[in-house]
Short mmCIF file of C-alpha atoms in Angstrom, two decimals:
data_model
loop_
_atom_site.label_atom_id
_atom_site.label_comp_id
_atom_site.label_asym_id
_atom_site.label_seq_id
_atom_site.Cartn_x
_atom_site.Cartn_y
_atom_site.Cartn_z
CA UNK A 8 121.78 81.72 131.91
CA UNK A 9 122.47 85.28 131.43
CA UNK A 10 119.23 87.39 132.16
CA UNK A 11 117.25 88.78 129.68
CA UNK A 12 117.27 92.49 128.54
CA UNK A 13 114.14 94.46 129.27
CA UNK A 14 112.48 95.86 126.23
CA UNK A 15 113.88 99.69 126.95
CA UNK A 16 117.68 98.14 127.06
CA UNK A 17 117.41 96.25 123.73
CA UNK A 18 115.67 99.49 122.59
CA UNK A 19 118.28 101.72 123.46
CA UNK A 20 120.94 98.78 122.30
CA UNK A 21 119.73 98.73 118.86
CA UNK A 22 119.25 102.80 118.02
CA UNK A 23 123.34 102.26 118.73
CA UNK A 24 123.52 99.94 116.31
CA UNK A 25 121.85 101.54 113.62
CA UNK A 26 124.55 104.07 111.73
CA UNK A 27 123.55 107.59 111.16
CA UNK A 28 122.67 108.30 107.67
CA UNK A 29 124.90 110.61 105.86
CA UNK A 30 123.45 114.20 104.55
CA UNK A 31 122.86 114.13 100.94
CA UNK A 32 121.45 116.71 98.31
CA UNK A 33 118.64 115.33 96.51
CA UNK A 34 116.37 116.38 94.35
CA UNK A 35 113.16 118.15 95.74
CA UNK A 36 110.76 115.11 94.36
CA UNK A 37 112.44 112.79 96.07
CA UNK A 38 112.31 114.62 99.81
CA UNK A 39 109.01 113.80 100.83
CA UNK A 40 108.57 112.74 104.21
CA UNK A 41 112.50 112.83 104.75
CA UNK A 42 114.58 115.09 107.10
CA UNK A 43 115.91 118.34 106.63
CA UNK A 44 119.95 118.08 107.36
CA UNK A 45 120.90 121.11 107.24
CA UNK A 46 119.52 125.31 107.91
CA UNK A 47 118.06 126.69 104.25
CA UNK A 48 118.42 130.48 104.13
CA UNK A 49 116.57 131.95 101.20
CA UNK A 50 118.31 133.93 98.77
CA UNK A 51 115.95 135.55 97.59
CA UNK A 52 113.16 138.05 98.80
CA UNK A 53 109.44 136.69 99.01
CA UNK A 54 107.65 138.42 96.80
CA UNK A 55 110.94 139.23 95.03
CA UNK A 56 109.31 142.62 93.66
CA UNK A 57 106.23 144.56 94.64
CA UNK A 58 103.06 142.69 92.57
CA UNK A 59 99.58 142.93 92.43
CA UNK A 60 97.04 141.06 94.35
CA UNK A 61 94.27 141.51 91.97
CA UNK A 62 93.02 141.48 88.64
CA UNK A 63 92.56 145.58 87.73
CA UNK A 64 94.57 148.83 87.43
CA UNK A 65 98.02 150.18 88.65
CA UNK A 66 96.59 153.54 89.28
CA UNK A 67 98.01 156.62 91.85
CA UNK A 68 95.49 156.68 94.29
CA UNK A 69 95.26 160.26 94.36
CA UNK A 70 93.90 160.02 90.70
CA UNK A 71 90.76 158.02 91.73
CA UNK A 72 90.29 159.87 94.97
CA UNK A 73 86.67 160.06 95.34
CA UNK A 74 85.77 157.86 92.72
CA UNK A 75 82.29 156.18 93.24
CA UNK A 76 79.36 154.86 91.06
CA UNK A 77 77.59 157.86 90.86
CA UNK A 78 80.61 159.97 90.00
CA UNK A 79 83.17 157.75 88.18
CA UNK A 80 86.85 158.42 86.79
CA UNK A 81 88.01 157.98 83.79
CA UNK A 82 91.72 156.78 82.54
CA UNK A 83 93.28 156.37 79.53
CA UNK A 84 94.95 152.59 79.84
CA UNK A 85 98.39 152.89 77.76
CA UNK A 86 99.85 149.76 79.11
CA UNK A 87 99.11 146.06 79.64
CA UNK A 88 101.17 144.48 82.36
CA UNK A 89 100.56 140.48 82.42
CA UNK A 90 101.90 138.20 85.03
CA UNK A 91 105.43 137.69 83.66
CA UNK A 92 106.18 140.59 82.07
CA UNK A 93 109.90 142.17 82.96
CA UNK A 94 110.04 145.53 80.99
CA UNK A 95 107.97 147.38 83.13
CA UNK A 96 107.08 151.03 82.19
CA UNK A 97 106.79 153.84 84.93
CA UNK A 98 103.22 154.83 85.49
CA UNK A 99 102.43 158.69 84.33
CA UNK A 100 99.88 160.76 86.71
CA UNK A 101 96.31 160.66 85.29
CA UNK A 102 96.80 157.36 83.49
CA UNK A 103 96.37 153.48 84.54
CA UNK A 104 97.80 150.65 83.25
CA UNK A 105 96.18 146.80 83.22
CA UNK A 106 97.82 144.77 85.61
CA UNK A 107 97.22 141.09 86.11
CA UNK A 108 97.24 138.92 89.00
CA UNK A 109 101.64 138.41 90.17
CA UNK A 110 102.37 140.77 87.87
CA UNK A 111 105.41 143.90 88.85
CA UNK A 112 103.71 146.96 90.21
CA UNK A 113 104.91 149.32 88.13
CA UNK A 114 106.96 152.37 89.31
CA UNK A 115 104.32 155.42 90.24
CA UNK A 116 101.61 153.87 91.02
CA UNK A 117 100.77 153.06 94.57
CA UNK A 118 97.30 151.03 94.16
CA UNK A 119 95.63 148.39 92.03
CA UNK A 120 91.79 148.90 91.48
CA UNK A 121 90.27 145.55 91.30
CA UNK A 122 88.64 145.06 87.72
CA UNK A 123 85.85 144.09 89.63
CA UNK A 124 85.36 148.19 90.32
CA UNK A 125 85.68 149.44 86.70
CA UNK A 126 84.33 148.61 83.44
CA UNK A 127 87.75 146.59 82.15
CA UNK A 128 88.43 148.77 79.60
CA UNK A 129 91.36 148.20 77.75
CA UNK A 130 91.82 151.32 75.91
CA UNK A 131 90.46 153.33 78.50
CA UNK A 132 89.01 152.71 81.70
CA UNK A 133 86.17 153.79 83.61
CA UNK A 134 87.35 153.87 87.46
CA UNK A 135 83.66 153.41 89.99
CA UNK A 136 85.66 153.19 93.58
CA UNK A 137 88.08 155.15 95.24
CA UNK A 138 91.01 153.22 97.01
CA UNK A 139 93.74 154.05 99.60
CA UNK A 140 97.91 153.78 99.00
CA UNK A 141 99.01 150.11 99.27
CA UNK A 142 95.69 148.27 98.17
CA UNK A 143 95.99 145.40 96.88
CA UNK A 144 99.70 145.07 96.45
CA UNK A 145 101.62 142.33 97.72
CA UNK A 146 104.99 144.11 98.81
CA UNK A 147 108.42 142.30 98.08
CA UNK A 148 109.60 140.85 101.19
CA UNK A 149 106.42 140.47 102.75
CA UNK A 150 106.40 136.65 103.34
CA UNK A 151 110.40 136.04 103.33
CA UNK A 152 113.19 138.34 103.96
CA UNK A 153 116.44 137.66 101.71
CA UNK A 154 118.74 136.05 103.62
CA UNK A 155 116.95 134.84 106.75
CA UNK A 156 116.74 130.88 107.29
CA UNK A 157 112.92 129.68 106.00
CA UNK A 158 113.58 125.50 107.30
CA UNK A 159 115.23 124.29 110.03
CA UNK A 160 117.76 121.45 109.79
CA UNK A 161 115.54 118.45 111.44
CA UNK A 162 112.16 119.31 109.67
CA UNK A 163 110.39 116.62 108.14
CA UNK A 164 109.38 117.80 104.66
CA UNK A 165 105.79 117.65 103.63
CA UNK A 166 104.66 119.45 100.43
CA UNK A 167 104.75 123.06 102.24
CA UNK A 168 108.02 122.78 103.03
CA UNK A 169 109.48 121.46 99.32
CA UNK A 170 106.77 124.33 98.01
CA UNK A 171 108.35 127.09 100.14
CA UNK A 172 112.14 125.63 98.78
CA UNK A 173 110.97 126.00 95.04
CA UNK A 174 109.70 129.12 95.49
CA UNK A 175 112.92 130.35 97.15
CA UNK A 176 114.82 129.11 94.13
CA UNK A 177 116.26 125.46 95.26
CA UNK A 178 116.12 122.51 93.50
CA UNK A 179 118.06 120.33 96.15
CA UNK A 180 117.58 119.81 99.92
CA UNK A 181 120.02 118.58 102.28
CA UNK A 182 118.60 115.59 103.86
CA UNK A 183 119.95 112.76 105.41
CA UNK A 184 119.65 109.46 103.18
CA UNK A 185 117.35 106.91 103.24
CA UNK A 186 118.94 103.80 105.47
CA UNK A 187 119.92 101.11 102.75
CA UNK A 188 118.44 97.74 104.61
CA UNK A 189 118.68 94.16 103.34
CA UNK A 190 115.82 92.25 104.14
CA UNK A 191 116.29 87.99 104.09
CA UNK A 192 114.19 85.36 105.75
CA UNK A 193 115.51 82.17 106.12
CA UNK A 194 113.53 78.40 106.06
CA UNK A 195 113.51 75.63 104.19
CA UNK A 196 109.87 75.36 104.89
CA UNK A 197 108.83 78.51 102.86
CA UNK A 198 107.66 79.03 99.42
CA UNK A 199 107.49 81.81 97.43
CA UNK A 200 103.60 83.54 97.15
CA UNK A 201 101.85 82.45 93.93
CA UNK A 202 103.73 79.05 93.73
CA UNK A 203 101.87 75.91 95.03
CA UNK A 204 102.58 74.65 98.77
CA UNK A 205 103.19 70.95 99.64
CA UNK A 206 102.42 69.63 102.80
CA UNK A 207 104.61 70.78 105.71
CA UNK A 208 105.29 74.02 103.62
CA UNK A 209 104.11 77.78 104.94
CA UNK A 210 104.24 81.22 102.32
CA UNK A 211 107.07 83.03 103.44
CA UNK A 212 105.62 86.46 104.49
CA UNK A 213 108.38 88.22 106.50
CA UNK A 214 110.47 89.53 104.15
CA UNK A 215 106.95 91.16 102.36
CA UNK A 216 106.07 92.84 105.63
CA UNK A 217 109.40 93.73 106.96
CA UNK A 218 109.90 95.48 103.58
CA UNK A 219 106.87 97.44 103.90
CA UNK A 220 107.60 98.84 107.32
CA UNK A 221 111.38 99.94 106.42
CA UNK A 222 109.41 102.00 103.18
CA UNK A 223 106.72 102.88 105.79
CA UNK A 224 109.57 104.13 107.88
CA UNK A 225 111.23 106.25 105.23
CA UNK A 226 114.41 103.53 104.73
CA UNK A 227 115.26 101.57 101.50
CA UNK A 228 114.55 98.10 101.56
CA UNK A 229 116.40 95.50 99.42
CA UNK A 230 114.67 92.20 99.58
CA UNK A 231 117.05 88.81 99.59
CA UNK A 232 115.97 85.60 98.40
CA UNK A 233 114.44 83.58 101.43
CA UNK A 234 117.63 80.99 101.52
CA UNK A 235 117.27 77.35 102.97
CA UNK A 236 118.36 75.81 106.45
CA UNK A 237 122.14 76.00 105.01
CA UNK A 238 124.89 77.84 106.67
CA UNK A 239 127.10 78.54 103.22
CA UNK A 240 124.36 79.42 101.46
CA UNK A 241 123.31 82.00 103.87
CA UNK A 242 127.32 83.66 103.61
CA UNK A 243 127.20 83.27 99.88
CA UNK A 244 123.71 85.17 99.64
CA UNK A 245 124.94 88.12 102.15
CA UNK A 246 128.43 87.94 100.63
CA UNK A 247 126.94 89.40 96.91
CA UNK A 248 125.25 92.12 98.55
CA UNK A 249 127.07 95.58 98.15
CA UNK A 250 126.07 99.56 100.01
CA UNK A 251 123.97 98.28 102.80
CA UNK A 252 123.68 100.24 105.98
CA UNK A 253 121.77 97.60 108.10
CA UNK A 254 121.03 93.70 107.90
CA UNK A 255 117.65 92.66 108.92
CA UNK A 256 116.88 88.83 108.83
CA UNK A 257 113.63 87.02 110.10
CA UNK A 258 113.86 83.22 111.82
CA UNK A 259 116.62 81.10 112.83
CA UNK A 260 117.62 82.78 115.99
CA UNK A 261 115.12 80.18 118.69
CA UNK A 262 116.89 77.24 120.74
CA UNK A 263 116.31 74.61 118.21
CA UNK A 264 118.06 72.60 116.05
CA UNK A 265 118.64 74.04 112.13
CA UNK A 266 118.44 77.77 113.58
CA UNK A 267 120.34 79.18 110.17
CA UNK A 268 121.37 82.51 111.82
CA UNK A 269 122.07 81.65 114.94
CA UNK A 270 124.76 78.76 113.30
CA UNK A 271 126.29 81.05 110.48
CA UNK A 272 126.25 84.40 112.77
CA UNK A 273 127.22 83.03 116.50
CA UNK A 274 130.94 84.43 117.18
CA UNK A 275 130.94 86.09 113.88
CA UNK A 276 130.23 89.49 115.69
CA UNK A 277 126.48 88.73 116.25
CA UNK A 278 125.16 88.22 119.70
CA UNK A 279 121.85 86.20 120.27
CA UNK A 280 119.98 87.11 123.66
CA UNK A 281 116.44 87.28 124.67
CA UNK A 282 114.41 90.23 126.08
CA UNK A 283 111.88 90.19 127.88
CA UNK A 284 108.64 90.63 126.11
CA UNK A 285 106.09 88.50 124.57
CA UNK A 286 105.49 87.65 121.76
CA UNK A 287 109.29 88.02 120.49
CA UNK A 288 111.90 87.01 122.93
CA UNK A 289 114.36 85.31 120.91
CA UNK A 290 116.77 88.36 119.43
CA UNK A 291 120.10 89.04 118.35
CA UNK A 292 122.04 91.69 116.94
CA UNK A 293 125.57 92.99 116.23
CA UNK A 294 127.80 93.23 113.25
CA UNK A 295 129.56 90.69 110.55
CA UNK A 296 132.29 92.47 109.46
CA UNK A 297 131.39 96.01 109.71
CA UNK A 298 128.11 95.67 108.20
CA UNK A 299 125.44 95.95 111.31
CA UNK A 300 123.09 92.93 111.88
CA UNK A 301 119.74 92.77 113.67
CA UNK A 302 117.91 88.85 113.50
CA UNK A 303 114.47 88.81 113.94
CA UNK A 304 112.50 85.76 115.36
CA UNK A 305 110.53 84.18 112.54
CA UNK A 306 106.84 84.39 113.90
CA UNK A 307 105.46 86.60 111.58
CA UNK A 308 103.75 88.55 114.47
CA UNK A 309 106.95 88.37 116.76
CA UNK A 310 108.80 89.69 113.36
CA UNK A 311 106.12 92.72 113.12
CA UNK A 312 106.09 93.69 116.78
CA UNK A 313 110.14 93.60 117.02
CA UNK A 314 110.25 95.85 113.92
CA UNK A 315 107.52 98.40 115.90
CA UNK A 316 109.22 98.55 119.08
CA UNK A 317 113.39 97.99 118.23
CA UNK A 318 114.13 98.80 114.70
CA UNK A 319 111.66 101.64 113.37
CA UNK A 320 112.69 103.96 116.26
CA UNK A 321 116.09 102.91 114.89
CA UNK A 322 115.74 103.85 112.26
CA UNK A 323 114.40 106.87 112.32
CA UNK A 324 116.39 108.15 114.42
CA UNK A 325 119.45 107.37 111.89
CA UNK A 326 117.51 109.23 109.38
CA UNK A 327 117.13 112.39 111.71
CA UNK A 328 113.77 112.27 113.04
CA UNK A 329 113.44 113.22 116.59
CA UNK A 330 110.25 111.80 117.26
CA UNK A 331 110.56 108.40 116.86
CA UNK A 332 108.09 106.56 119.05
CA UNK A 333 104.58 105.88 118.42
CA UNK A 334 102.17 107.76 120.06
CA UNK A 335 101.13 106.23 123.22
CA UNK A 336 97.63 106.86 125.49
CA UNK A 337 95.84 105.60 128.26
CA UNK A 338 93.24 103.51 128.17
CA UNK A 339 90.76 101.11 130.10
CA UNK A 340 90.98 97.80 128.78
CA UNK A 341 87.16 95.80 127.88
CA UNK A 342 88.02 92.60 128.94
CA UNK A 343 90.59 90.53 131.74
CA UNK A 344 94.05 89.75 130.47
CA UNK A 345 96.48 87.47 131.75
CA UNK A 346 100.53 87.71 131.11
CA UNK A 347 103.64 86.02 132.08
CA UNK A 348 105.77 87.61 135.28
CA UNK A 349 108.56 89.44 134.16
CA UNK A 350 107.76 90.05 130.45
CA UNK A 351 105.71 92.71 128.63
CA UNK A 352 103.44 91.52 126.80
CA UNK A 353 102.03 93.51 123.51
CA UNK A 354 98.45 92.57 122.27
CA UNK A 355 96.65 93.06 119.48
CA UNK A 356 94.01 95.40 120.01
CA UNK A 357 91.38 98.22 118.80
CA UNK A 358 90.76 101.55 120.19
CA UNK A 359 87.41 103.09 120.86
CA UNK A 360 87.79 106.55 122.55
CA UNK A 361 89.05 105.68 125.72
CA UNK A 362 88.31 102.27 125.70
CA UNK A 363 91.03 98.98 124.25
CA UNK A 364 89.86 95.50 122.94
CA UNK A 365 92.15 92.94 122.49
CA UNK A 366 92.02 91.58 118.90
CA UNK A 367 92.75 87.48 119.03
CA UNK A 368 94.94 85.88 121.39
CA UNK A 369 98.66 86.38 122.75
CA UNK A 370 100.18 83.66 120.06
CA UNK A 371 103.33 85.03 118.26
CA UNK A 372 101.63 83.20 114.86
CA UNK A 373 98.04 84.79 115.02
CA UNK A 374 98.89 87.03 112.01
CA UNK A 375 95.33 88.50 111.14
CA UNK A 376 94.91 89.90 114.25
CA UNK A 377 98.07 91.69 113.81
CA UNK A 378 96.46 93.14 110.53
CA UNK A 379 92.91 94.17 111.88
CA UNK A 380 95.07 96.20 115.05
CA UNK A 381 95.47 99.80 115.15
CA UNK A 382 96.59 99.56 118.67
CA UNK A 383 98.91 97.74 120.67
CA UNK A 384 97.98 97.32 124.45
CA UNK A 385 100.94 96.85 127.01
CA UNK A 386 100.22 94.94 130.14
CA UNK A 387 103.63 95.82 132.25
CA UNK A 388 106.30 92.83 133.13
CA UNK A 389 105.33 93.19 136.62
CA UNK A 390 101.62 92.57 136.20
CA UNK A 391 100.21 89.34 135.67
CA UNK A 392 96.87 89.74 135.52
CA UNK A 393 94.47 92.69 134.40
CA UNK A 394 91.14 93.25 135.41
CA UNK A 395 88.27 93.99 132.77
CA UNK A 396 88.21 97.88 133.56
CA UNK A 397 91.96 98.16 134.62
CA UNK A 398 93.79 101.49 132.74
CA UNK A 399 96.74 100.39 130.77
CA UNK A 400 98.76 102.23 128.22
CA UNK A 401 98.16 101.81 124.35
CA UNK A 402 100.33 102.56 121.37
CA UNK A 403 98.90 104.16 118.24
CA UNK A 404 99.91 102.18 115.25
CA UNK A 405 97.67 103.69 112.92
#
């Protein structure tokens, strides 16, 4: 029997498989959270024009030199400039025009008195504070030079990023697309949620979670109808799917009998191994055709911790992220574990500051625990035993 593959080989195996998503412009709502393929270089200057920081007065500051309480100046106010306004008229010495908050500086004056420090006249204003050349106005090209590159290709965009690429005048990005993934559990034991279950029937769950981690990983997930123990109905359901990137399928890959993937994939392209790790040993992947294939055992907890550790670095690397693993600490473990020689073995667990508790037991079907994790704790494959107290590392799920 051919030797299993250690958890960083069917890692590494798998972020091969997974194709490289294409770079795509797409509208700026619909960037969130994805990956930026490309440079942007603004064209534009940011602030395009010299505007005013304040509420106040475009005013030469040599015309309110000196200018206090006790000995105010007084303008007459010919102009109102509001935020907006594009026919701009040249300040004349000895006057001051309203100015509002964004609005163009006009040409002439080199200050803005804050309203704040005059009596808002509009007609006429009464000036109570002196102020230096260059107060309060923002000057164009101040935050962003035209023509120098504001977001590098491989940034995740957040809402600064898309706010910064509106403001520079863009209403696409170049990011790389979303990974199309079809998602299809297999059983003739499962049931849809909602409907009622006979006896020796389960809910089928997979496809629900696995569908939720590829949109929690940034990918597209289109969700197949569960499909029976039945090799031709399994081709028929794959067959009238069109645009995928990526096959993802949960159960049928085990030693058994009725293993539905294993019998409709096995020298079709797809190779079924194990690795060695626990829960979640039984794995295969390659390609039908030319559409890549990854099968998933059917344990829902063996399902969720393949997805963590093979497919969402996967796929996020396709879609241009460069960090793709979880974060990972050390930690001291609150109670003795026991694992099998030669695997690594994942458990459910919760972190306290430096310390790890396992949530539940080791079983691949123990499905809550999964749920009330934010931590997975890794006992190495060559340790078989680990003492209450023994420092071990942890992954971050949440």
């Amino acid at each position: 029997m051919t030797a299993p593959l250690s958890v960083d080989e069917y890692r590494l195996r798998l972020a091969s498989l997974v194709p490289a998503a294409p770079v795509v412009p797409t509208p700026l709502a619909e960037c969130v959270g994805r990956v930026l393929g490309e440079d942007v270089v603004s064209p534009v200057a940011l602030p395009p024009f010299d505007n005013s920081a304040m509420d106040g007065y475009a005013v030469r500051a040599a015309d309110v030199a000196g200018a206090d309480r006790g000995a105010p100046v007084r303008l007459p106010v010919p102009e109102d400039i509001p935020a907006g306004r594009t026919d701009v008229v040249a300040l004349r010495a000895g006057t001051a025009h309203r100015i509002m908050t964004g609005a163009p500086v006009p040409p002439g004056a080199d200050a803005i008195v804050k309203v704040e420090d005059t009596d808002g006249g509009e007609r006429e204003v009464t000036v109570r504070a002196a102020v230096e050349p260059g107060t309060h106005i923002r000057l164009a090209g101040e935050d962003v030079a035209e023509g120098v590159t504001v977001l590098r290709a491989g940034t995740v965009l957040g809402s600064a990023q898309l706010g910064l690429a509106a403001a520079i005048g863009r209403a696409e990005l170049p990011v790389h697309r979303q990974v199309r993934v079809l998602v299809l559990s297999t059983g003739s034991e499962l049931v849809e949620p909602g409907k009622p279950l006979r006896h020796g029937q389960i809910y089928e769950s997979n496809s629900v979670l696995l569908a939720a981690a590829v949109r929690e990983a940034g990918a597209a997930p289109t969700v197949l109808r569960f499909v029976p123990d039945d090799v031709d109905a399994f081709h028929a359901t794959i067959a009238a799917q069109e645009g995928a990137d990526l096959l993802v399928t949960s159960g049928g890959v085990s030693a058994g009998a009725y293993e539905v993937v294993k019998d409709a994939l096995a020298g079709q392209g797809v190779e079924f191994l194990r690795v060695a790790i626990q829960p979640g040993g039984p794995q295969g992947c390659g390609r039908l055709g030319s559409l890549p294939v990854v099968t998933l055992p059917g344990n829902p907890v063996s399902t969720a911790l393949s997805f963590e550790l093979f497919l969402r670095p996967a796929l996020l690397a396709a879609m241009g992220h460069r960090d793709v693993a979880r974060p990972r600490v050390r930690a001291t473990t609150t109670e003795a574990l026991r694992s099998p020689r030669g695997k690594r073995q994942y458990r459910r667990a919760h972190l306290e500051g430096t310390s790890v508790t396992p949530i539940g037991g080791p079983g691949s079907h123990l499905l809550a625990s999964f749920a009330a994790a934010d931590c997975l704790l890794e006992v190495p494959e060559d340790v078989t035993e680990l003492p209450a107290g023994a420092e071990t590392d942890v992954l971050l799920l949440r």
